[in-house]
Amino acid sequence: MVNSKKKLEAEISAAFITFQRELMGRGPQEAKTYIVQDMVITRFKGVLTVEEKHLVSQDTGRKLVKEMRQVLREMYSKDFEEIVKRLTKCNVLSSHSDISTKMEERLEVFIVDRDLEKFLESKK
């Protein structure tokens, strides 16, 4: 029997990749989601476009890419939160995001209204 926590983590990762591919025409190369107590944390690897990779080689470009990605995240924060809400059946209290241009990865953290990890454990 598949662990329900691992299954939910995989479903969240897949939903985020699909959403980003539909939104930007390209998604991350890899996504891995972790449920830790009342947090849903997703780590995306390989998130920069070819153009962004060129830009981040200079300080001005790095700042520009980070700002642009932050603006896009703010524009679509409700969509990201809705994915988490739909799949976890939890209300999202807050969400946080940051991108590392050096590592070409992004982290998304969602705080939900219950200890989801404990809830999933009790369903076994």
JSON list of C-alpha atoms in Angstrom, two decimals, residues 7-111:
[
{"chain": "A", "resi": 7, "resn": "LYS", "atom": "CA", "xyz": [1.39, 10.04, -2.51]},
{"chain": "A", "resi": 8, "resn": "LEU", "atom": "CA", "xyz": [0.08, 13.48, -1.54]},
{"chain": "A", "resi": 9, "resn": "GLU", "atom": "CA", "xyz": [3.58, 14.98, -1.76]},
{"chain": "A", "resi": 10, "resn": "ALA", "atom": "CA", "xyz": [3.96, 13.55, -5.28]},
{"chain": "A", "resi": 11, "resn": "GLU", "atom": "CA", "xyz": [0.52, 14.85, -6.32]},
{"chain": "A", "resi": 12, "resn": "ILE", "atom": "CA", "xyz": [1.37, 18.35, -5.11]},
{"chain": "A", "resi": 13, "resn": "SER", "atom": "CA", "xyz": [4.69, 18.31, -6.98]},
{"chain": "A", "resi": 14, "resn": "ALA", "atom": "CA", "xyz": [3.02, 17.14, -10.19]},
{"chain": "A", "resi": 15, "resn": "ALA", "atom": "CA", "xyz": [0.25, 19.76, -9.91]},
{"chain": "A", "resi": 16, "resn": "PHE", "atom": "CA", "xyz": [2.80, 22.56, -9.47]},
{"chain": "A", "resi": 17, "resn": "ILE", "atom": "CA", "xyz": [4.83, 21.39, -12.47]},
{"chain": "A", "resi": 18, "resn": "THR", "atom": "CA", "xyz": [1.70, 21.21, -14.64]},
{"chain": "A", "resi": 19, "resn": "PHE", "atom": "CA", "xyz": [0.54, 24.66, -13.51]},
{"chain": "A", "resi": 20, "resn": "GLN", "atom": "CA", "xyz": [3.91, 26.26, -14.24]},
{"chain": "A", "resi": 21, "resn": "ARG", "atom": "CA", "xyz": [4.18, 24.62, -17.65]},
{"chain": "A", "resi": 22, "resn": "GLU", "atom": "CA", "xyz": [0.73, 25.90, -18.58]},
{"chain": "A", "resi": 23, "resn": "LEU", "atom": "CA", "xyz": [1.49, 29.35, -17.17]},
{"chain": "A", "resi": 24, "resn": "MET", "atom": "CA", "xyz": [4.98, 29.97, -18.54]},
{"chain": "A", "resi": 25, "resn": "GLY", "atom": "CA", "xyz": [5.36, 27.35, -21.24]},
{"chain": "A", "resi": 26, "resn": "ARG", "atom": "CA", "xyz": [8.13, 25.76, -19.19]},
{"chain": "A", "resi": 27, "resn": "GLY", "atom": "CA", "xyz": [8.26, 24.28, -15.74]},
{"chain": "A", "resi": 28, "resn": "PRO", "atom": "CA", "xyz": [11.02, 23.23, -13.40]},
{"chain": "A", "resi": 29, "resn": "GLN", "atom": "CA", "xyz": [13.13, 20.21, -14.29]},
{"chain": "A", "resi": 30, "resn": "GLU", "atom": "CA", "xyz": [12.30, 18.63, -10.95]},
{"chain": "A", "resi": 31, "resn": "ALA", "atom": "CA", "xyz": [10.01, 19.23, -7.98]},
{"chain": "A", "resi": 32, "resn": "LYS", "atom": "CA", "xyz": [9.94, 17.53, -4.60]},
{"chain": "A", "resi": 33, "resn": "THR", "atom": "CA", "xyz": [7.36, 18.27, -1.92]},
{"chain": "A", "resi": 34, "resn": "TYR", "atom": "CA", "xyz": [7.72, 17.64, 1.80]},
{"chain": "A", "resi": 35, "resn": "ILE", "atom": "CA", "xyz": [4.90, 17.72, 4.35]},
{"chain": "A", "resi": 36, "resn": "VAL", "atom": "CA", "xyz": [6.26, 18.68, 7.76]},
{"chain": "A", "resi": 37, "resn": "GLN", "atom": "CA", "xyz": [3.70, 19.24, 10.50]},
{"chain": "A", "resi": 38, "resn": "ASP", "atom": "CA", "xyz": [1.61, 22.23, 9.30]},
{"chain": "A", "resi": 39, "resn": "MET", "atom": "CA", "xyz": [3.93, 23.10, 6.41]},
{"chain": "A", "resi": 40, "resn": "VAL", "atom": "CA", "xyz": [3.95, 22.06, 2.78]},
{"chain": "A", "resi": 41, "resn": "ILE", "atom": "CA", "xyz": [7.40, 22.74, 1.35]},
{"chain": "A", "resi": 42, "resn": "THR", "atom": "CA", "xyz": [8.19, 22.33, -2.34]},
{"chain": "A", "resi": 43, "resn": "ARG", "atom": "CA", "xyz": [11.69, 22.54, -3.78]},
{"chain": "A", "resi": 44, "resn": "PHE", "atom": "CA", "xyz": [11.92, 23.18, -7.51]},
{"chain": "A", "resi": 45, "resn": "LYS", "atom": "CA", "xyz": [15.19, 22.50, -9.33]},
{"chain": "A", "resi": 46, "resn": "GLY", "atom": "CA", "xyz": [16.18, 23.75, -12.77]},
{"chain": "A", "resi": 47, "resn": "VAL", "atom": "CA", "xyz": [13.85, 26.74, -12.72]},
{"chain": "A", "resi": 48, "resn": "LEU", "atom": "CA", "xyz": [15.76, 29.29, -14.79]},
{"chain": "A", "resi": 49, "resn": "THR", "atom": "CA", "xyz": [15.10, 29.81, -18.49]},
{"chain": "A", "resi": 50, "resn": "VAL", "atom": "CA", "xyz": [18.01, 30.02, -20.94]},
{"chain": "A", "resi": 51, "resn": "GLU", "atom": "CA", "xyz": [17.64, 33.81, -21.00]},
{"chain": "A", "resi": 52, "resn": "GLU", "atom": "CA", "xyz": [17.62, 34.03, -17.20]},
{"chain": "A", "resi": 53, "resn": "LYS", "atom": "CA", "xyz": [20.78, 31.92, -17.01]},
{"chain": "A", "resi": 54, "resn": "HIS", "atom": "CA", "xyz": [22.53, 34.53, -19.16]},
{"chain": "A", "resi": 55, "resn": "LEU", "atom": "CA", "xyz": [21.17, 37.40, -17.06]},
{"chain": "A", "resi": 56, "resn": "VAL", "atom": "CA", "xyz": [22.22, 35.98, -13.68]},
{"chain": "A", "resi": 57, "resn": "SER", "atom": "CA", "xyz": [25.89, 36.05, -14.66]},
{"chain": "A", "resi": 58, "resn": "GLN", "atom": "CA", "xyz": [25.85, 39.77, -13.75]},
{"chain": "A", "resi": 59, "resn": "ASP", "atom": "CA", "xyz": [24.66, 41.50, -10.56]},
{"chain": "A", "resi": 60, "resn": "THR", "atom": "CA", "xyz": [22.13, 43.66, -12.39]},
{"chain": "A", "resi": 61, "resn": "GLY", "atom": "CA", "xyz": [20.69, 40.67, -14.19]},
{"chain": "A", "resi": 62, "resn": "ARG", "atom": "CA", "xyz": [20.53, 38.60, -11.00]},
{"chain": "A", "resi": 63, "resn": "LYS", "atom": "CA", "xyz": [18.53, 41.32, -9.26]},
{"chain": "A", "resi": 64, "resn": "LEU", "atom": "CA", "xyz": [16.26, 41.67, -12.29]},
{"chain": "A", "resi": 65, "resn": "VAL", "atom": "CA", "xyz": [15.52, 37.94, -12.43]},
{"chain": "A", "resi": 66, "resn": "LYS", "atom": "CA", "xyz": [14.78, 37.78, -8.68]},
{"chain": "A", "resi": 67, "resn": "GLU", "atom": "CA", "xyz": [12.47, 40.81, -8.89]},
{"chain": "A", "resi": 68, "resn": "MET", "atom": "CA", "xyz": [10.63, 39.49, -11.95]},
{"chain": "A", "resi": 69, "resn": "ARG", "atom": "CA", "xyz": [10.15, 36.06, -10.37]},
{"chain": "A", "resi": 70, "resn": "GLN", "atom": "CA", "xyz": [8.88, 37.67, -7.16]},
{"chain": "A", "resi": 71, "resn": "VAL", "atom": "CA", "xyz": [6.36, 39.77, -9.11]},
{"chain": "A", "resi": 72, "resn": "LEU", "atom": "CA", "xyz": [5.14, 36.68, -10.98]},
{"chain": "A", "resi": 73, "resn": "ARG", "atom": "CA", "xyz": [4.84, 34.74, -7.72]},
{"chain": "A", "resi": 74, "resn": "GLU", "atom": "CA", "xyz": [2.77, 37.53, -6.18]},
{"chain": "A", "resi": 75, "resn": "MET", "atom": "CA", "xyz": [0.52, 37.61, -9.26]},
{"chain": "A", "resi": 76, "resn": "TYR", "atom": "CA", "xyz": [-0.14, 33.88, -9.05]},
{"chain": "A", "resi": 77, "resn": "SER", "atom": "CA", "xyz": [0.07, 33.32, -5.27]},
{"chain": "A", "resi": 78, "resn": "LYS", "atom": "CA", "xyz": [-3.67, 32.57, -5.04]},
{"chain": "A", "resi": 79, "resn": "ASP", "atom": "CA", "xyz": [-3.30, 29.90, -7.75]},
{"chain": "A", "resi": 80, "resn": "PHE", "atom": "CA", "xyz": [-0.41, 28.23, -5.90]},
{"chain": "A", "resi": 81, "resn": "GLU", "atom": "CA", "xyz": [-2.36, 28.36, -2.63]},
{"chain": "A", "resi": 82, "resn": "GLU", "atom": "CA", "xyz": [-5.47, 26.95, -4.31]},
{"chain": "A", "resi": 83, "resn": "ILE", "atom": "CA", "xyz": [-3.48, 23.92, -5.51]},
{"chain": "A", "resi": 84, "resn": "VAL", "atom": "CA", "xyz": [-2.36, 23.23, -1.94]},
{"chain": "A", "resi": 85, "resn": "LYS", "atom": "CA", "xyz": [-5.88, 23.78, -0.58]},
{"chain": "A", "resi": 86, "resn": "ARG", "atom": "CA", "xyz": [-7.49, 21.52, -3.19]},
{"chain": "A", "resi": 87, "resn": "LEU", "atom": "CA", "xyz": [-5.08, 18.64, -2.68]},
{"chain": "A", "resi": 88, "resn": "THR", "atom": "CA", "xyz": [-4.61, 18.81, 1.10]},
{"chain": "A", "resi": 89, "resn": "LYS", "atom": "CA", "xyz": [-8.15, 19.86, 2.03]},
{"chain": "A", "resi": 90, "resn": "CYS", "atom": "CA", "xyz": [-6.53, 22.45, 4.34]},
{"chain": "A", "resi": 91, "resn": "ASN", "atom": "CA", "xyz": [-6.83, 26.22, 4.35]},
{"chain": "A", "resi": 92, "resn": "VAL", "atom": "CA", "xyz": [-3.59, 27.99, 3.53]},
{"chain": "A", "resi": 93, "resn": "LEU", "atom": "CA", "xyz": [-2.80, 30.56, 6.22]},
{"chain": "A", "resi": 94, "resn": "SER", "atom": "CA", "xyz": [0.29, 32.00, 4.52]},
{"chain": "A", "resi": 95, "resn": "SER", "atom": "CA", "xyz": [2.79, 31.23, 1.80]},
{"chain": "A", "resi": 96, "resn": "HIS", "atom": "CA", "xyz": [6.40, 32.18, 1.20]},
{"chain": "A", "resi": 97, "resn": "SER", "atom": "CA", "xyz": [8.72, 31.89, -1.77]},
{"chain": "A", "resi": 98, "resn": "ASP", "atom": "CA", "xyz": [12.36, 32.49, -2.63]},
{"chain": "A", "resi": 99, "resn": "ILE", "atom": "CA", "xyz": [14.60, 31.75, -5.58]},
{"chain": "A", "resi": 100, "resn": "SER", "atom": "CA", "xyz": [18.32, 31.00, -5.64]},
{"chain": "A", "resi": 101, "resn": "THR", "atom": "CA", "xyz": [19.80, 32.10, -8.95]},
{"chain": "A", "resi": 102, "resn": "LYS", "atom": "CA", "xyz": [23.09, 30.47, -7.94]},
{"chain": "A", "resi": 103, "resn": "MET", "atom": "CA", "xyz": [21.53, 27.02, -7.41]},
{"chain": "A", "resi": 104, "resn": "GLU", "atom": "CA", "xyz": [18.79, 27.54, -10.03]},
{"chain": "A", "resi": 105, "resn": "GLU", "atom": "CA", "xyz": [16.13, 26.46, -7.57]},
{"chain": "A", "resi": 106, "resn": "ARG", "atom": "CA", "xyz": [13.10, 27.87, -5.84]},
{"chain": "A", "resi": 107, "resn": "LEU", "atom": "CA", "xyz": [11.42, 27.06, -2.56]},
{"chain": "A", "resi": 108, "resn": "GLU", "atom": "CA", "xyz": [7.73, 27.42, -1.84]},
{"chain": "A", "resi": 109, "resn": "VAL", "atom": "CA", "xyz": [6.47, 27.12, 1.73]},
{"chain": "A", "resi": 110, "resn": "PHE", "atom": "CA", "xyz": [2.78, 26.97, 2.63]},
{"chain": "A", "resi": 111, "resn": "ILE", "atom": "CA", "xyz": [1.51, 27.13, 6.20]}
]
